[in-house]
């Protein structure tokens, strides 16, 4: 089966600019996750979707981060305005509703200068 | 905050040796644990999982041991190969049926030929 697709692979922006990341999960996977992975650390959950509804966004900095999954398939994560500390890899993962194992995409590496 | 931690941030082994990577967790309610492997520039890749009603699970060249008494998880890799060089993360499910994984900081495994 095709994996989780993410784009772009890399992005460099200046602070205070905006940026958007895109994720296409594995076909049929109802649950989608966005994680932030700062260099040298483990991934940290930002938001979890079940179909097109948000299950958990408690760790999403909502003053600057937003995410949507309008049709229950693809998802976008946006940062506006970006800060230097947002430099990280943003990982998207998906899973079946009753399948515990996540499948991760390769991520988008964001550098804020 | 993070509840999953690793005792050793780096581990260097000789090719052909067995590797043991350890992980401590603090949430006694966690019911599911996964080990992930992350190579440079890639997303985490599922290796093996274990549920809290088990204490051992074996895969191909890998074994996961769970000690709920001391809240300890370990990953054993038999006959370690250069291709096993990567960062290894343990993750625990905090979310119950919501399948929300919390990751530790990772251990860098280096296999010397």
Coordinates of N, CA and C in Angstrom, one line a residue:
Chain A
X1 N 0.8 -1.2 0.0 CA 0.0 0.0 0.0 C 0.9 1.2 0.0
X2 N 0.4 2.3 -0.6 CA 1.1 3.6 -0.6 C 1.2 4.1 0.9
X3 N 2.3 4.8 1.1 CA 2.5 5.3 2.5 C 1.9 6.6 2.7
X4 N 2.2 7.3 3.8 CA 1.7 8.6 4.1 C 2.6 9.6 3.3
X5 N 1.9 10.4 2.5 CA 2.6 11.4 1.7 C 2.6 12.8 2.4
X6 N 3.7 13.4 2.4 CA 3.8 14.8 2.9 C 4.6 15.7 1.9
X7 N 4.2 16.9 1.9 CA 4.9 17.9 1.1 C 4.8 19.3 1.8
X8 N 5.7 20.2 1.5 CA 7.0 19.9 0.9 C 7.9 19.1 1.8
X9 N 9.1 18.7 1.3 CA 10.0 18.0 2.1 C 10.8 18.9 3.0
X10 N 11.1 20.1 2.4 CA 11.9 21.1 3.1 C 11.3 22.5 2.9
X11 N 11.4 23.3 3.9 CA 10.9 24.7 3.7 C 11.8 25.6 4.6
X12 N 12.2 26.7 4.0 CA 12.9 27.7 4.8 C 12.2 29.0 4.7
X13 N 11.8 29.6 5.8 CA 11.1 30.9 5.8 C 11.7 31.8 6.8
X14 N 11.4 33.1 6.7 CA 11.8 34.0 7.7 C 10.7 34.1 8.8
X15 N 11.2 34.5 10.0 CA 10.3 34.6 11.1 C 9.2 35.6 10.8
X16 N 8.0 35.4 11.3 CA 6.8 36.2 11.1 C 6.1 35.8 9.7
X17 N 6.8 35.0 8.9 CA 6.1 34.6 7.7 C 5.1 33.4 8.0
X18 N 4.3 33.1 7.0 CA 3.4 31.9 7.2 C 3.9 30.8 6.4
X19 N 3.4 29.6 6.7 CA 3.8 28.4 6.0 C 2.7 27.3 6.2
X20 N 2.6 26.5 5.2 CA 1.6 25.4 5.3 C 2.2 24.1 4.8
X21 N 1.8 23.0 5.5 CA 2.2 21.7 5.2 C 1.0 20.8 4.8
X22 N 1.3 19.9 3.9 CA 0.2 19.1 3.4 C 0.5 17.6 3.7
X23 N -0.6 16.8 4.0 CA -0.5 15.4 4.3 C -1.6 14.7 3.7
X24 N -1.2 13.6 3.0 CA -2.2 12.6 2.4 C -2.0 11.3 3.1
X25 N -3.0 10.9 4.0 CA -2.8 9.6 4.7 C -3.0 8.4 3.9
X26 N -2.7 7.2 4.5 CA -3.0 6.0 3.8 C -4.5 5.8 3.6
X27 N -4.9 5.4 2.4 CA -6.3 5.3 2.0 C -7.0 4.4 3.1
X28 N -8.1 5.0 3.5 CA -8.9 4.2 4.5 C -8.6 4.5 5.9
X29 N -7.5 5.2 6.2 CA -7.1 5.5 7.6 C -8.0 6.6 8.1
X30 N -8.8 6.4 9.1 CA -9.7 7.4 9.6 C -9.0 8.4 10.5
X31 N -7.9 7.9 11.2 CA -7.2 8.8 12.2 C -6.0 9.4 11.6
X32 N -5.8 10.6 11.8 CA -4.6 11.4 11.3 C -4.0 12.2 12.4
X33 N -2.7 12.2 12.5 CA -2.0 12.9 13.5 C -1.0 13.9 12.9
X34 N -0.8 15.0 13.5 CA 0.4 15.8 13.3 C 1.3 15.9 14.5
X35 N 2.6 15.6 14.3 CA 3.6 15.7 15.3 C 4.6 16.7 15.0
X36 N 5.2 17.3 16.0 CA 6.3 18.2 15.8 C 7.6 17.5 16.5
X37 N 8.6 17.4 15.7 CA 9.9 16.8 16.2 C 11.0 17.8 16.1
X38 N 11.4 18.3 17.3 CA 12.5 19.2 17.4 C 13.8 18.4 17.4
X39 N 14.8 18.9 16.8 CA 16.1 18.1 16.6 C 16.5 17.6 18.0
X40 N 16.8 16.3 18.0 CA 17.3 15.6 19.2 C 16.2 15.2 20.2
X41 N 15.0 15.4 19.8 CA 13.9 15.0 20.7 C 12.9 14.0 20.0
X42 N 12.1 13.4 20.8 CA 11.0 12.6 20.2 C 9.9 13.4 19.7
X43 N 9.1 12.8 18.8 CA 7.9 13.5 18.3 C 7.0 13.9 19.4
X44 N 6.4 15.1 19.3 CA 5.4 15.6 20.2 C 4.1 15.8 19.4
X45 N 3.0 15.2 20.0 CA 1.7 15.3 19.3 C 1.2 16.8 19.3
X46 N 0.8 17.2 18.1 CA 0.1 18.6 18.0 C -1.4 18.4 18.0
X47 N -1.9 17.6 17.1 CA -3.3 17.5 16.9 C -3.6 16.1 16.3
X48 N -4.8 15.6 16.7 CA -5.3 14.3 16.3 C -6.7 14.5 15.7
X49 N -6.9 13.9 14.5 CA -8.2 14.0 13.8 C -8.8 12.6 13.8
X50 N -10.1 12.5 13.9 CA -10.8 11.2 13.6 C -11.8 11.6 12.5
X51 N -11.5 11.1 11.3 CA -12.2 11.6 10.1 C -12.0 13.1 9.9
X52 N -13.0 13.9 9.9 CA -12.8 15.3 9.8 C -12.9 16.1 11.1
X53 N -13.1 15.4 12.2 CA -13.2 16.0 13.5 C -12.0 15.9 14.3
X54 N -11.8 17.0 15.1 CA -10.6 17.0 16.0 C -10.9 16.2 17.3
X55 N -10.0 15.3 17.6 CA -10.1 14.5 18.8 C -9.3 15.1 19.9
X56 N -8.1 15.7 19.6 CA -7.2 16.2 20.6 C -6.4 17.3 20.0
X57 N -6.5 18.5 20.4 CA -5.6 19.6 20.0 C -5.0 20.3 21.2
X58 N -4.9 19.7 22.3 CA -4.5 20.3 23.6 C -3.1 20.8 23.5
X59 N -2.2 20.3 22.7 CA -0.9 20.7 22.6 C -0.6 21.6 21.4
X60 N -1.6 22.0 20.7 CA -1.4 22.8 19.5 C -1.4 24.3 20.0
X61 N -0.3 25.0 19.6 CA -0.3 26.5 20.0 C -1.3 27.2 19.1
X62 N -2.5 27.4 19.6 CA -3.6 27.8 18.7 C -3.5 29.3 18.3
X63 N -2.6 30.0 19.0 CA -2.4 31.4 18.6 C -1.7 31.6 17.3
X64 N -1.0 30.5 16.9 CA -0.2 30.6 15.6 C -0.4 29.4 14.7
X65 N -0.8 28.3 15.3 CA -0.9 27.0 14.5 C -2.4 26.7 14.3
X66 N -2.7 26.2 13.1 CA -4.0 25.7 12.8 C -3.9 24.5 11.9
X67 N -4.9 23.7 12.0 CA -4.9 22.5 11.1 C -6.4 22.2 10.7
X68 N -6.5 21.6 9.6 CA -7.8 21.2 9.1 C -7.8 19.9 8.3
X69 N -8.9 19.2 8.3 CA -9.0 18.0 7.5 C -10.5 17.9 7.1
X70 N -10.8 18.8 6.1 CA -12.1 19.2 5.8 C -12.9 18.0 5.2
X71 N -12.4 17.1 4.4 CA -13.1 16.0 3.8 C -12.8 14.7 4.4
X72 N -12.1 14.7 5.6 CA -11.7 13.5 6.2 C -10.6 12.7 5.6
X73 N -9.9 13.3 4.6 CA -8.8 12.6 4.0 C -7.5 13.4 4.2
X74 N -7.2 14.3 3.2 CA -6.0 15.2 3.3 C -6.1 16.1 4.5
X75 N -4.9 16.6 4.9 CA -4.9 17.5 6.0 C -3.8 18.6 5.7
X76 N -4.1 19.8 6.2 CA -3.0 20.8 6.2 C -2.8 21.4 7.6
X77 N -1.5 21.7 7.8 CA -1.1 22.3 9.1 C -0.5 23.6 8.7
X78 N -0.9 24.7 9.3 CA -0.4 26.0 9.0 C 0.2 26.7 10.2
X79 N 1.2 27.5 10.0 CA 1.8 28.3 11.1 C 1.8 29.7 10.6
X80 N 1.2 30.6 11.4 CA 1.2 32.0 11.0 C 1.0 32.9 12.3
X81 N 2.0 33.7 12.6 CA 3.3 33.8 12.0 C 4.3 32.9 12.7
X82 N 5.3 32.5 11.9 CA 6.3 31.6 12.4 C 7.3 32.2 13.3
X83 N 7.8 31.5 14.3 CA 8.8 31.9 15.2 C 10.1 31.0 15.0
X84 N 11.2 31.5 15.5 CA 12.4 30.7 15.4 C 12.3 29.3 16.0
X85 N 11.6 29.3 17.1 CA 11.4 28.0 17.8 C 10.5 27.0 17.1
X86 N 9.9 27.4 16.0 CA 9.1 26.5 15.3 C 9.9 25.6 14.3
X87 N 11.2 25.9 14.2 CA 12.1 25.1 13.4 C 12.1 23.6 13.9
X88 N 11.7 22.7 13.1 CA 11.5 21.3 13.5 C 11.1 20.5 12.2
X89 N 10.9 19.2 12.5 CA 10.3 18.4 11.4 C 8.9 18.2 11.8
X90 N 8.0 18.4 10.9 CA 6.6 18.2 11.1 C 6.2 16.9 10.5
X91 N 5.8 15.9 11.3 CA 5.4 14.6 10.9 C 3.9 14.4 10.9
X92 N 3.5 13.8 9.8 CA 2.1 13.3 9.7 C 2.0 11.8 9.9
X93 N 1.0 11.3 10.6 CA 0.9 9.9 10.7 C -0.6 9.5 10.6
X94 N -0.9 8.3 10.2 CA -2.3 7.9 10.1 C -2.4 6.4 10.6
X95 N -3.7 6.1 11.0 CA -3.9 4.7 11.4 C -5.4 4.4 11.2
X96 N -5.7 3.1 11.1 CA -7.1 2.7 11.1 C -7.7 3.0 12.4
X97 N -9.0 3.1 12.5 CA -9.7 3.4 13.7 C -9.4 2.4 14.8
X98 N -9.3 1.2 14.5 CA -9.0 0.2 15.5 C -7.6 -0.4 15.4
X99 N -6.8 0.2 14.7 CA -5.4 -0.3 14.6 C -4.5 0.7 15.4
X100 N -3.8 0.1 16.4 CA -3.0 1.0 17.2 C -1.7 1.5 16.5
X101 N -1.2 0.8 15.5 CA 0.1 1.2 14.9 C -0.1 2.4 14.0
X102 N 0.7 3.4 14.2 CA 0.8 4.5 13.3 C 1.7 4.2 12.2
X103 N 1.4 4.8 11.0 CA 2.4 4.9 9.9 C 2.7 6.3 9.7
X104 N 4.0 6.6 9.8 CA 4.4 8.0 9.6 C 4.8 8.3 8.2
X105 N 4.7 9.6 7.8 CA 5.3 10.1 6.6 C 6.7 10.5 6.9
X106 N 7.4 10.9 5.8 CA 8.8 11.3 6.0 C 9.0 12.7 6.6
X107 N 7.9 13.4 6.7 CA 8.0 14.7 7.4 C 8.4 15.9 6.5
X108 N 8.1 17.1 7.0 CA 8.6 18.3 6.4 C 9.5 19.0 7.4
X109 N 10.7 19.3 6.9 CA 11.7 19.9 7.7 C 11.6 21.4 7.5
X110 N 11.2 22.1 8.6 CA 11.0 23.6 8.5 C 12.2 24.3 9.2
X111 N 12.7 25.2 8.6 CA 13.8 26.1 9.2 C 13.3 27.5 9.1
X112 N 13.2 28.1 10.3 CA 12.8 29.5 10.4 C 14.0 30.4 10.7
X113 N 14.3 31.3 9.9 CA 15.5 32.1 10.1 C 15.1 33.6 10.4
Chain B
X1 N 3.8 16.9 30.1 CA 5.2 16.6 30.1 C 5.5 15.2 29.6
X2 N 6.7 14.9 29.4 CA 7.1 13.6 28.9 C 7.1 12.6 30.0
X3 N 6.6 11.4 29.8 CA 6.6 10.4 30.8 C 7.6 9.2 30.4
X4 N 7.9 9.2 29.1 CA 8.7 8.1 28.6 C 10.2 8.6 28.5
X5 N 11.1 7.9 29.1 CA 12.5 8.3 29.0 C 13.4 7.2 28.7
X6 N 14.6 7.4 28.3 CA 15.5 6.4 27.9 C 16.8 6.5 28.9
X7 N 17.3 5.4 29.3 CA 18.4 5.4 30.2 C 19.7 5.8 29.5
X8 N 19.9 5.4 28.2 CA 21.1 5.7 27.5 C 20.8 6.5 26.2
X9 N 21.3 7.7 26.1 CA 21.1 8.4 24.9 C 21.8 7.9 23.7
X10 N 22.9 7.2 23.8 CA 23.7 6.6 22.7 C 24.1 5.2 23.1
X11 N 24.2 4.4 22.1 CA 24.7 3.0 22.2 C 25.5 2.6 21.0
X12 N 26.7 2.2 21.2 CA 27.6 1.8 20.2 C 27.9 0.3 20.3
X13 N 27.7 -0.5 19.3 CA 27.9 -1.9 19.3 C 28.7 -2.4 18.1
X14 N 29.3 -3.6 18.2 CA 30.0 -4.2 17.1 C 29.0 -5.0 16.3
X15 N 29.2 -5.0 15.0 CA 28.3 -5.8 14.1 C 28.3 -7.2 14.6
X16 N 27.1 -7.8 14.6 CA 27.0 -9.2 15.1 C 26.7 -9.3 16.5
X17 N 26.9 -8.3 17.3 CA 26.6 -8.3 18.7 C 25.1 -8.1 18.9
X18 N 24.6 -8.5 20.1 CA 23.2 -8.2 20.5 C 23.2 -6.8 21.1
X19 N 22.1 -6.1 20.8 CA 21.9 -4.7 21.3 C 20.7 -4.7 22.3
X20 N 20.8 -3.9 23.3 CA 19.6 -3.8 24.2 C 19.4 -2.3 24.5
X21 N 18.2 -1.8 24.1 CA 17.9 -0.4 24.3 C 16.8 -0.4 25.4
X22 N 16.9 0.5 26.4 CA 16.0 0.5 27.5 C 15.2 1.8 27.5
X23 N 14.0 1.6 28.2 CA 13.1 2.8 28.2 C 12.3 2.7 29.6
X24 N 12.1 3.8 30.2 CA 11.3 3.9 31.4 C 10.1 4.7 31.1
X25 N 9.0 4.3 31.7 CA 7.7 5.0 31.5 C 7.1 5.2 32.9
X26 N 6.3 6.3 33.0 CA 5.8 6.6 34.3 C 4.2 6.5 34.4
X27 N 3.6 6.3 33.3 CA 2.1 6.2 33.3 C 1.7 4.8 33.5
X28 N 1.3 4.4 34.6 CA 0.9 3.0 34.9 C -0.4 2.6 34.1
X29 N -1.1 3.6 33.6 CA -2.4 3.4 32.9 C -2.1 3.1 31.4
X30 N -0.9 3.3 31.0 CA -0.6 3.0 29.6 C -0.8 1.5 29.2
X31 N -1.5 1.3 28.1 CA -1.9 -0.1 27.8 C -1.2 -0.6 26.6
X32 N -0.4 0.2 26.0 CA 0.2 -0.3 24.7 C 1.5 0.5 24.5
X33 N 2.5 -0.3 24.0 CA 3.8 0.3 23.8 C 4.3 -0.1 22.4
X34 N 5.0 0.8 21.8 CA 5.6 0.6 20.5 C 7.1 1.0 20.5
X35 N 7.9 0.3 19.8 CA 9.2 0.7 19.5 C 9.3 1.1 18.0
X36 N 9.9 2.3 17.8 CA 10.0 2.9 16.5 C 11.5 3.0 16.2
X37 N 11.8 2.9 14.9 CA 13.2 3.2 14.4 C 13.1 4.4 13.5
X38 N 14.0 5.3 13.7 CA 14.0 6.5 12.8 C 15.4 6.7 12.2
X39 N 15.5 6.5 10.9 CA 16.7 6.8 10.2 C 16.8 8.3 9.8
X40 N 18.0 8.8 9.5 CA 18.1 10.2 9.2 C 17.3 10.6 8.0
X41 N 16.5 11.6 8.2 CA 15.7 12.2 7.1 C 14.4 11.4 6.8
X42 N 14.1 10.5 7.7 CA 12.9 9.7 7.5 C 12.0 9.8 8.7
X43 N 10.7 9.4 8.5 CA 9.8 9.3 9.6 C 10.0 8.1 10.4
X44 N 9.5 8.0 11.7 CA 9.7 6.8 12.5 C 9.0 5.6 11.8
X45 N 9.7 4.5 11.9 CA 9.2 3.3 11.3 C 8.9 2.2 12.4
X46 N 7.7 1.7 12.4 CA 7.2 0.7 13.4 C 8.2 -0.5 13.4
X47 N 8.6 -0.9 14.6 CA 9.4 -2.1 14.7 C 8.6 -3.3 15.3
X48 N 8.1 -3.0 16.5 CA 7.4 -4.1 17.3 C 6.6 -3.4 18.3
X49 N 5.5 -4.0 18.7 CA 4.6 -3.5 19.8 C 4.3 -4.5 20.8
X50 N 3.8 -4.1 21.9 CA 3.4 -5.0 23.0 C 2.3 -4.4 23.8
X51 N 1.3 -5.2 24.2 CA 0.2 -4.7 25.0 C 0.5 -5.0 26.4
X52 N -0.2 -4.3 27.3 CA 0.2 -4.3 28.7 C -0.2 -5.7 29.4
X53 N -0.9 -6.5 28.7 CA -1.2 -7.8 29.2 C -0.2 -8.9 28.9
X54 N 0.9 -8.4 28.3 CA 2.0 -9.3 27.9 C 3.3 -8.8 28.5
X55 N 4.3 -9.8 28.7 CA 5.6 -9.3 29.2 C 6.7 -9.5 28.2
X56 N 6.4 -10.2 27.1 CA 7.4 -10.4 26.1 C 6.7 -10.7 24.7
X57 N 7.4 -10.1 23.7 CA 6.9 -10.4 22.4 C 8.2 -10.4 21.4
X58 N 8.1 -11.4 20.5 CA 9.3 -11.5 19.6 C 8.9 -11.3 18.2
X59 N 9.8 -10.7 17.5 CA 9.7 -10.5 16.0 C 10.9 -11.0 15.4
X60 N 11.1 -10.6 14.2 CA 12.3 -11.1 13.4 C 13.5 -10.3 14.0
X61 N 14.4 -11.0 14.7 CA 15.6 -10.4 15.3 C 15.4 -9.4 16.4
X62 N 14.1 -9.1 16.7 CA 13.8 -8.2 17.8 C 12.9 -8.8 18.8
X63 N 13.1 -8.4 20.0 CA 12.3 -8.9 21.2 C 12.0 -7.7 22.0
X64 N 10.8 -7.5 22.5 CA 10.4 -6.4 23.4 C 10.0 -7.1 24.7
X65 N 10.6 -6.5 25.8 CA 10.2 -7.0 27.1 C 9.6 -5.9 27.9
X66 N 8.5 -6.2 28.6 CA 7.8 -5.2 29.4 C 7.7 -5.7 30.8
X67 N 8.2 -4.8 31.7 CA 8.2 -5.1 33.1 C 7.3 -4.0 33.8
X68 N 6.1 -4.4 34.0 CA 5.1 -3.4 34.5 C 5.4 -3.0 36.0
X69 N 6.0 -3.9 36.7 CA 6.3 -3.7 38.1 C 7.2 -2.5 38.3
X70 N 8.2 -2.4 37.4 CA 9.2 -1.3 37.5 C 9.0 -0.3 36.4
X71 N 7.9 -0.5 35.6 CA 7.6 0.4 34.5 C 8.8 0.5 33.5
X72 N 9.2 -0.6 33.0 CA 10.4 -0.6 32.2 C 10.1 -1.4 30.9
X73 N 10.7 -0.9 29.8 CA 10.5 -1.5 28.5 C 11.9 -1.7 27.9
X74 N 12.2 -2.7 27.2 CA 13.4 -2.9 26.5 C 13.2 -3.5 25.1
X75 N 14.2 -3.1 24.3 CA 14.2 -3.6 22.9 C 15.5 -4.4 22.7
X76 N 15.4 -5.6 22.4 CA 16.6 -6.4 22.1 C 16.7 -6.7 20.6
X77 N 17.9 -6.4 20.1 CA 18.1 -6.7 18.7 C 19.2 -7.7 18.6
X78 N 18.9 -8.8 18.0 CA 19.9 -9.9 17.8 C 20.8 -9.7 16.6
X79 N 22.0 -10.1 16.7 CA 23.0 -10.0 15.6 C 22.8 -8.7 14.9
X80 N 23.1 -7.6 15.6 CA 23.0 -6.3 15.1 C 23.8 -6.1 13.8
X81 N 23.1 -5.4 12.9 CA 23.7 -5.2 11.5 C 23.9 -3.6 11.3
X82 N 24.8 -3.3 10.4 CA 25.0 -1.8 10.1 C 23.7 -1.1 9.8
X83 N 22.8 -1.8 9.1 CA 21.5 -1.2 8.8 C 20.6 -1.0 9.9
X84 N 21.0 -1.4 11.1 CA 20.2 -1.2 12.3 C 20.6 0.2 12.9
X85 N 21.6 0.8 12.4 CA 22.0 2.1 13.0 C 20.9 3.1 12.7
X86 N 20.5 3.7 13.8 CA 19.3 4.7 13.7 C 19.1 5.2 15.1
X87 N 18.1 6.0 15.3 CA 17.5 6.4 16.6 C 16.3 5.6 16.9
X88 N 16.3 5.0 18.1 CA 15.2 4.2 18.5 C 14.3 4.9 19.5
X89 N 13.0 4.9 19.3 CA 12.1 5.6 20.3 C 11.2 4.5 20.8
X90 N 10.9 4.6 22.1 CA 9.8 3.9 22.7 C 8.6 4.9 22.8
X91 N 7.4 4.4 22.6 CA 6.2 5.2 22.7 C 5.2 4.5 23.5
X92 N 4.4 5.2 24.2 CA 3.3 4.6 25.0 C 2.0 5.2 24.6
X93 N 0.9 4.4 24.7 CA -0.4 5.0 24.4 C -1.0 5.5 25.7
X94 N -1.2 6.8 25.7 CA -1.8 7.5 26.9 C -3.3 7.7 26.6
X95 N -3.7 7.5 25.4 CA -5.1 7.9 25.0 C -6.1 6.9 25.1
X96 N -5.8 5.7 25.6 CA -6.8 4.6 25.7 C -7.3 4.3 24.3
X97 N -8.5 4.4 24.0 CA -9.1 4.0 22.7 C -8.8 5.1 21.7
X98 N -8.3 6.3 22.1 CA -8.0 7.3 21.1 C -6.6 7.1 20.5
X99 N -5.8 6.1 20.9 CA -4.5 5.7 20.3 C -3.6 7.0 20.2
X100 N -3.3 7.6 21.3 CA -2.5 8.8 21.3 C -1.1 8.4 21.9
X101 N -0.1 8.4 21.0 CA 1.2 8.0 21.5 C 2.1 9.1 22.0
X102 N 2.7 8.9 23.1 CA 3.7 9.8 23.7 C 5.1 9.1 23.5
X103 N 6.0 9.9 23.0 CA 7.3 9.4 22.7 C 8.4 9.8 23.7
X104 N 9.4 8.9 23.8 CA 10.5 9.3 24.6 C 11.5 10.1 23.8
X105 N 12.7 10.3 24.3 CA 13.7 11.2 23.6 C 14.5 10.4 22.6
X106 N 14.6 9.1 22.7 CA 15.3 8.4 21.7 C 16.7 7.9 22.1
X107 N 17.2 6.8 21.6 CA 18.5 6.4 21.7 C 19.1 6.2 20.4
X108 N 20.3 6.7 20.2 CA 21.1 6.6 19.0 C 21.9 5.3 19.0
X109 N 21.6 4.4 18.1 CA 22.3 3.2 18.0 C 23.3 3.2 16.9
X110 N 24.6 3.0 17.1 CA 25.6 3.0 16.1 C 26.2 1.6 16.0
X111 N 26.2 1.0 14.9 CA 26.7 -0.3 14.7 C 28.1 -0.2 13.9
X112 N 29.1 -0.6 14.6 CA 30.4 -0.6 14.0 C 30.8 -1.8 13.2
X113 N 31.2 -1.7 12.0 CA 31.5 -2.9 11.2 C 32.7 -3.7 11.7

